[in-house]
């Protein structure tokens, strides 16, 4: 379901109903009330209420319009909530995390059309960004911005190189409970220091290990480096762009900036948790 389109349609319909009532039905009610009051020494309150009663359809439209309009503005231009469906961003984001995404960090875009009308900023290296999956724009993905337009990005032996320079990583220790199979490292991308997860014996790579990021595109990686479908992997050699992960600017949704709740199993097997509430790094 295309929720943004549905929301726009609902706002348009309820807004039209509210406008129709304002222009056509409300004046008629006022005239009827005035005529009744002029003809009666002591007007009956029940009759006045009946004369002032709005048709049900118009009443619902007027009631829902301001609420839907506020939701549309907030969701389209300010902040939108998302839930993390997979572990590709561990340890930064866990399955079930509910995050908030800044919709204006990278510019104001029209709802549904997603056309940028006001440019405010550009994605920076290290940002955690939500975008529409290039192979299926109806699906939202979340990864970390690694390569900017014009960058040469290499991923060799689990080491990132940007324009020939290795990205600084520092070993933090084993992941608890992994029995030495998983390492946690601190990584510095631009001004952002964050953690990444690597499996010691797993080696997941792409058919090639070096890419040049096209203009207007971004190279994305998951923090769970051995369990992330991202810019390292082919889509189809006969389809442009060849890498789904070369995310075009038009697919950008916004910048993830906060975790506000975690609910790993919403089927009432457990309760929501607020232990992970905080800023996304």
Coordinates of C-alpha atoms in Angstrom, one line a residue:
X1 CA 0.0 0.0 0.0
X2 CA 1.3 3.4 -0.9
X3 CA 0.6 5.2 2.4
X4 CA 1.9 8.6 1.3
X5 CA -0.5 8.6 -1.7
X6 CA -3.4 7.4 0.5
X7 CA -2.7 10.2 3.0
X8 CA -2.6 12.8 0.3
X9 CA -5.9 11.6 -1.2
X10 CA -7.6 11.6 2.3
X11 CA -6.4 15.1 3.0
X12 CA -7.7 16.3 -0.4
X13 CA -11.1 14.6 0.0
X14 CA -11.6 15.8 3.6
X15 CA -10.4 19.2 2.7
X16 CA -12.8 19.4 -0.2
X17 CA -15.7 18.4 2.0
X18 CA -14.8 21.0 4.5
X19 CA -14.6 23.7 1.8
X20 CA -17.9 22.6 0.3
X21 CA -19.6 23.0 3.7
X22 CA -18.0 26.4 4.2
X23 CA -19.0 27.8 0.8
X24 CA -22.5 26.2 0.3
X25 CA -24.0 24.4 3.3
X26 CA -22.9 26.6 6.2
X27 CA -24.5 29.8 4.7
X28 CA -27.8 28.0 4.2
X29 CA -27.8 26.8 7.8
X30 CA -27.2 30.3 9.0
X31 CA -30.0 31.7 6.9
X32 CA -32.4 29.0 8.1
X33 CA -31.5 29.7 11.7
X34 CA -31.9 33.5 11.3
X35 CA -35.3 33.1 9.6
X36 CA -36.5 30.7 12.4
X37 CA -35.3 33.0 15.2
X38 CA -37.1 36.0 13.5
X39 CA -40.4 34.1 13.4
X40 CA -40.3 32.8 17.0
X41 CA -40.5 34.9 20.2
X42 CA -38.8 32.0 22.1
X43 CA -36.9 29.8 19.7
X44 CA -36.9 26.1 20.5
X45 CA -33.2 25.0 21.2
X46 CA -33.9 21.6 19.7
X47 CA -35.1 23.1 16.5
X48 CA -32.0 25.4 16.4
X49 CA -29.8 22.3 16.9
X50 CA -31.6 20.5 14.1
X51 CA -31.2 23.5 11.7
X52 CA -27.5 23.8 12.6
X53 CA -26.8 20.1 12.1
X54 CA -24.3 19.3 9.4
X55 CA -24.7 16.4 7.0
X56 CA -22.8 13.4 8.4
X57 CA -20.4 13.2 5.5
X58 CA -19.5 16.9 5.8
X59 CA -19.2 16.6 9.5
X60 CA -16.7 13.7 9.2
X61 CA -14.7 15.6 6.6
X62 CA -14.4 18.7 8.7
X63 CA -13.4 16.6 11.7
X64 CA -10.7 14.6 10.1
X65 CA -9.2 17.2 7.8
X66 CA -7.1 19.1 10.3
X67 CA -5.8 15.9 11.9
X68 CA -4.9 14.4 8.6
X69 CA -3.4 17.6 7.3
X70 CA -1.1 17.9 10.4
X71 CA 0.0 14.2 10.0
X72 CA 0.7 14.9 6.3
X73 CA 2.9 17.9 7.0
X74 CA 4.8 16.2 9.9
X75 CA 5.3 13.0 8.0
X76 CA 6.2 14.6 4.6
X77 CA 8.4 17.5 5.7
X78 CA 9.5 17.0 9.3
X79 CA 9.8 13.6 10.9
X80 CA 8.7 10.1 10.0
X81 CA 8.8 7.0 12.1
X82 CA 10.2 3.7 10.8
X83 CA 10.8 0.2 12.3
X84 CA 14.0 -1.7 11.7
X85 CA 13.0 -5.1 10.1
X86 CA 16.4 -6.8 9.8
X87 CA 19.8 -7.0 11.5
X88 CA 21.8 -5.4 8.7
X89 CA 22.7 -2.4 10.8
X90 CA 23.7 -4.2 14.0
X91 CA 25.1 -3.2 16.4
X92 CA 23.9 0.3 15.7
X93 CA 20.3 -0.7 15.2
X94 CA 18.6 -3.8 16.3
X95 CA 15.7 -5.7 14.9
X96 CA 12.5 -4.0 16.3
X97 CA 14.0 -0.6 16.9
X98 CA 11.6 2.2 16.2
X99 CA 13.5 5.2 14.8
X100 CA 12.8 8.7 13.8
X101 CA 13.9 10.1 10.5
X102 CA 14.6 13.7 9.7
X103 CA 12.8 14.4 6.5
X104 CA 14.2 17.9 5.8
X105 CA 17.9 17.2 6.6
X106 CA 18.6 16.7 2.9
X107 CA 16.0 19.1 1.4
X108 CA 12.2 19.6 1.2
X109 CA 10.5 17.1 -1.1
X110 CA 7.0 17.0 -2.4
X111 CA 4.9 14.1 -1.0
X112 CA 4.3 11.2 -3.4
X113 CA 6.3 12.8 -6.2
X114 CA 9.4 13.0 -4.0
X115 CA 10.7 15.9 -6.1
X116 CA 13.1 18.1 -4.2
X117 CA 11.8 21.7 -4.1
X118 CA 14.1 23.2 -1.6
X119 CA 17.8 22.1 -1.1
X120 CA 18.8 22.3 2.6
X121 CA 21.8 19.9 2.9
X122 CA 23.4 16.8 1.4
X123 CA 24.2 13.4 2.9
X124 CA 27.5 13.3 4.7
X125 CA 29.9 10.4 5.1
X126 CA 28.8 8.5 8.1
X127 CA 25.1 9.4 8.1
X128 CA 22.6 6.7 8.7
X129 CA 20.2 7.2 5.9
X130 CA 16.8 5.8 4.9
X131 CA 16.1 5.5 1.2
X132 CA 13.8 3.7 -1.2
X133 CA 15.3 0.5 -2.5
X134 CA 16.4 1.2 -6.1
X135 CA 15.2 -2.2 -7.3
X136 CA 11.8 -1.7 -5.7
X137 CA 11.0 1.9 -4.6
X138 CA 8.0 0.6 -2.5
X139 CA 10.5 -0.8 0.0
X140 CA 12.5 1.4 2.4
X141 CA 16.1 0.5 3.3
X142 CA 18.4 1.9 5.9
X143 CA 22.2 1.8 5.6
X144 CA 25.2 4.1 6.4
X145 CA 26.6 6.6 3.8
X146 CA 30.1 5.5 3.0
X147 CA 30.8 6.9 -0.5
X148 CA 29.9 10.3 -1.8
X149 CA 29.5 11.3 -5.5
X150 CA 32.9 11.0 -7.2
X151 CA 34.5 8.8 -4.5
X152 CA 36.4 5.7 -5.3
X153 CA 35.3 3.1 -2.7
X154 CA 37.1 -0.3 -2.2
X155 CA 36.2 -3.1 0.1
X156 CA 39.1 -5.6 0.4
X157 CA 39.5 -8.2 3.1
X158 CA 36.8 -6.5 5.1
X159 CA 38.6 -3.2 5.0
X160 CA 37.0 0.0 3.5
X161 CA 39.2 2.3 1.4
X162 CA 37.9 5.6 0.3
X163 CA 40.0 7.3 -2.4
X164 CA 42.8 5.0 -1.6
X165 CA 42.9 5.7 2.1
X166 CA 41.8 3.0 4.6
X167 CA 39.0 3.9 7.0
X168 CA 40.2 4.0 10.5
X169 CA 39.0 1.0 12.6
X170 CA 39.8 0.0 16.2
X171 CA 39.2 -3.4 17.7
X172 CA 36.8 -3.3 20.7
X173 CA 36.4 -7.0 21.5
X174 CA 34.3 -10.0 20.9
X175 CA 30.6 -9.7 20.6
X176 CA 29.1 -11.1 23.9
X177 CA 27.9 -14.7 23.4
X178 CA 29.5 -15.1 20.0
X179 CA 32.3 -17.5 21.3
X180 CA 34.9 -15.5 19.4
X181 CA 33.1 -15.7 16.0
X182 CA 32.1 -12.1 15.9
X183 CA 34.2 -9.0 16.4
X184 CA 33.0 -5.5 17.3
X185 CA 35.1 -2.5 16.0
X186 CA 34.9 1.2 16.2
X187 CA 35.0 2.9 12.8
X188 CA 35.5 6.5 11.9
X189 CA 33.6 7.8 8.8
X190 CA 34.0 11.5 8.4
X191 CA 33.0 13.1 11.7
X192 CA 31.0 10.0 12.8
X193 CA 32.5 7.4 15.1
X194 CA 30.3 4.2 15.3
X195 CA 30.5 0.5 15.8
X196 CA 30.6 -2.2 13.1
X197 CA 30.1 -6.0 13.4
X198 CA 32.3 -8.5 11.5
X199 CA 32.2 -12.3 11.5
X200 CA 35.7 -13.7 11.8
X201 CA 35.3 -16.6 9.4
X202 CA 32.6 -15.2 7.0
X203 CA 33.7 -13.6 3.8
X204 CA 31.0 -11.9 2.0
X205 CA 32.1 -9.9 -1.0
X206 CA 31.0 -8.6 -4.3
X207 CA 32.1 -9.7 -7.8
X208 CA 34.4 -6.7 -7.8
X209 CA 36.0 -4.9 -4.9
X210 CA 36.2 -1.3 -6.2
X211 CA 33.6 1.2 -7.4
X212 CA 33.4 4.8 -8.5
X213 CA 30.3 6.5 -7.1
X214 CA 28.5 8.3 -10.0
X215 CA 27.3 11.9 -9.6
X216 CA 24.1 12.3 -7.7
X217 CA 24.5 8.8 -6.1
X218 CA 25.7 7.4 -2.7
X219 CA 27.5 4.2 -1.8
X220 CA 25.8 2.5 1.2
X221 CA 27.0 -0.1 3.6
X222 CA 25.3 -1.9 6.6
X223 CA 27.2 -1.9 9.9
X224 CA 26.7 -5.6 10.1
X225 CA 29.3 -6.0 7.4
X226 CA 28.9 -9.8 6.7
X227 CA 25.1 -9.7 6.8
X228 CA 24.0 -6.7 4.8
X229 CA 22.7 -6.5 1.2
X230 CA 24.1 -3.2 0.1
X231 CA 26.2 -1.3 -2.5
X232 CA 28.7 -4.2 -2.8
X233 CA 26.3 -6.5 -4.6
X234 CA 25.2 -6.8 -8.2
X235 CA 21.6 -6.2 -9.3
X236 CA 21.8 -7.3 -12.9
X237 CA 24.7 -6.6 -15.3
X238 CA 22.2 -5.7 -18.0
X239 CA 20.3 -3.1 -15.9
X240 CA 21.4 0.4 -15.1
X241 CA 22.6 1.2 -12.5
X242 CA 24.4 -2.1 -12.1
X243 CA 24.6 -1.8 -8.4
X244 CA 21.3 -1.4 -6.6
X245 CA 23.1 0.2 -3.7
X246 CA 24.3 3.1 -5.7
X247 CA 21.4 5.1 -4.3
X248 CA 20.3 8.0 -6.4
X249 CA 19.4 11.3 -4.8
X250 CA 15.8 11.0 -5.8
X251 CA 15.5 7.8 -3.6
X252 CA 16.5 9.5 -0.4
X253 CA 13.9 9.6 2.4
X254 CA 15.8 11.2 5.2
X255 CA 18.4 10.9 8.0
X256 CA 17.9 8.6 10.9
X257 CA 18.6 10.5 14.1
X258 CA 17.0 8.8 17.1
X259 CA 15.7 5.5 18.5
X260 CA 12.5 6.1 20.5
X261 CA 11.3 2.6 21.2
X262 CA 12.2 -1.1 20.7
X263 CA 9.6 -3.8 20.2
X264 CA 11.3 -6.9 18.8
X265 CA 8.1 -9.0 18.8
X266 CA 4.9 -6.9 18.5
X267 CA 2.7 -10.1 18.7
X268 CA 2.3 -9.6 22.4
X269 CA 5.0 -12.0 23.3
X270 CA 6.7 -9.2 25.1
X271 CA 6.3 -5.5 25.8
X272 CA 7.9 -2.5 24.2
X273 CA 11.2 -1.4 25.7
X274 CA 12.7 2.0 26.0
X275 CA 16.2 0.8 27.1
X276 CA 17.7 1.7 23.7
X277 CA 16.3 5.2 23.5
X278 CA 19.0 7.5 22.2
X279 CA 20.7 9.3 19.3
X280 CA 21.7 7.3 16.3
X281 CA 25.4 7.5 15.6

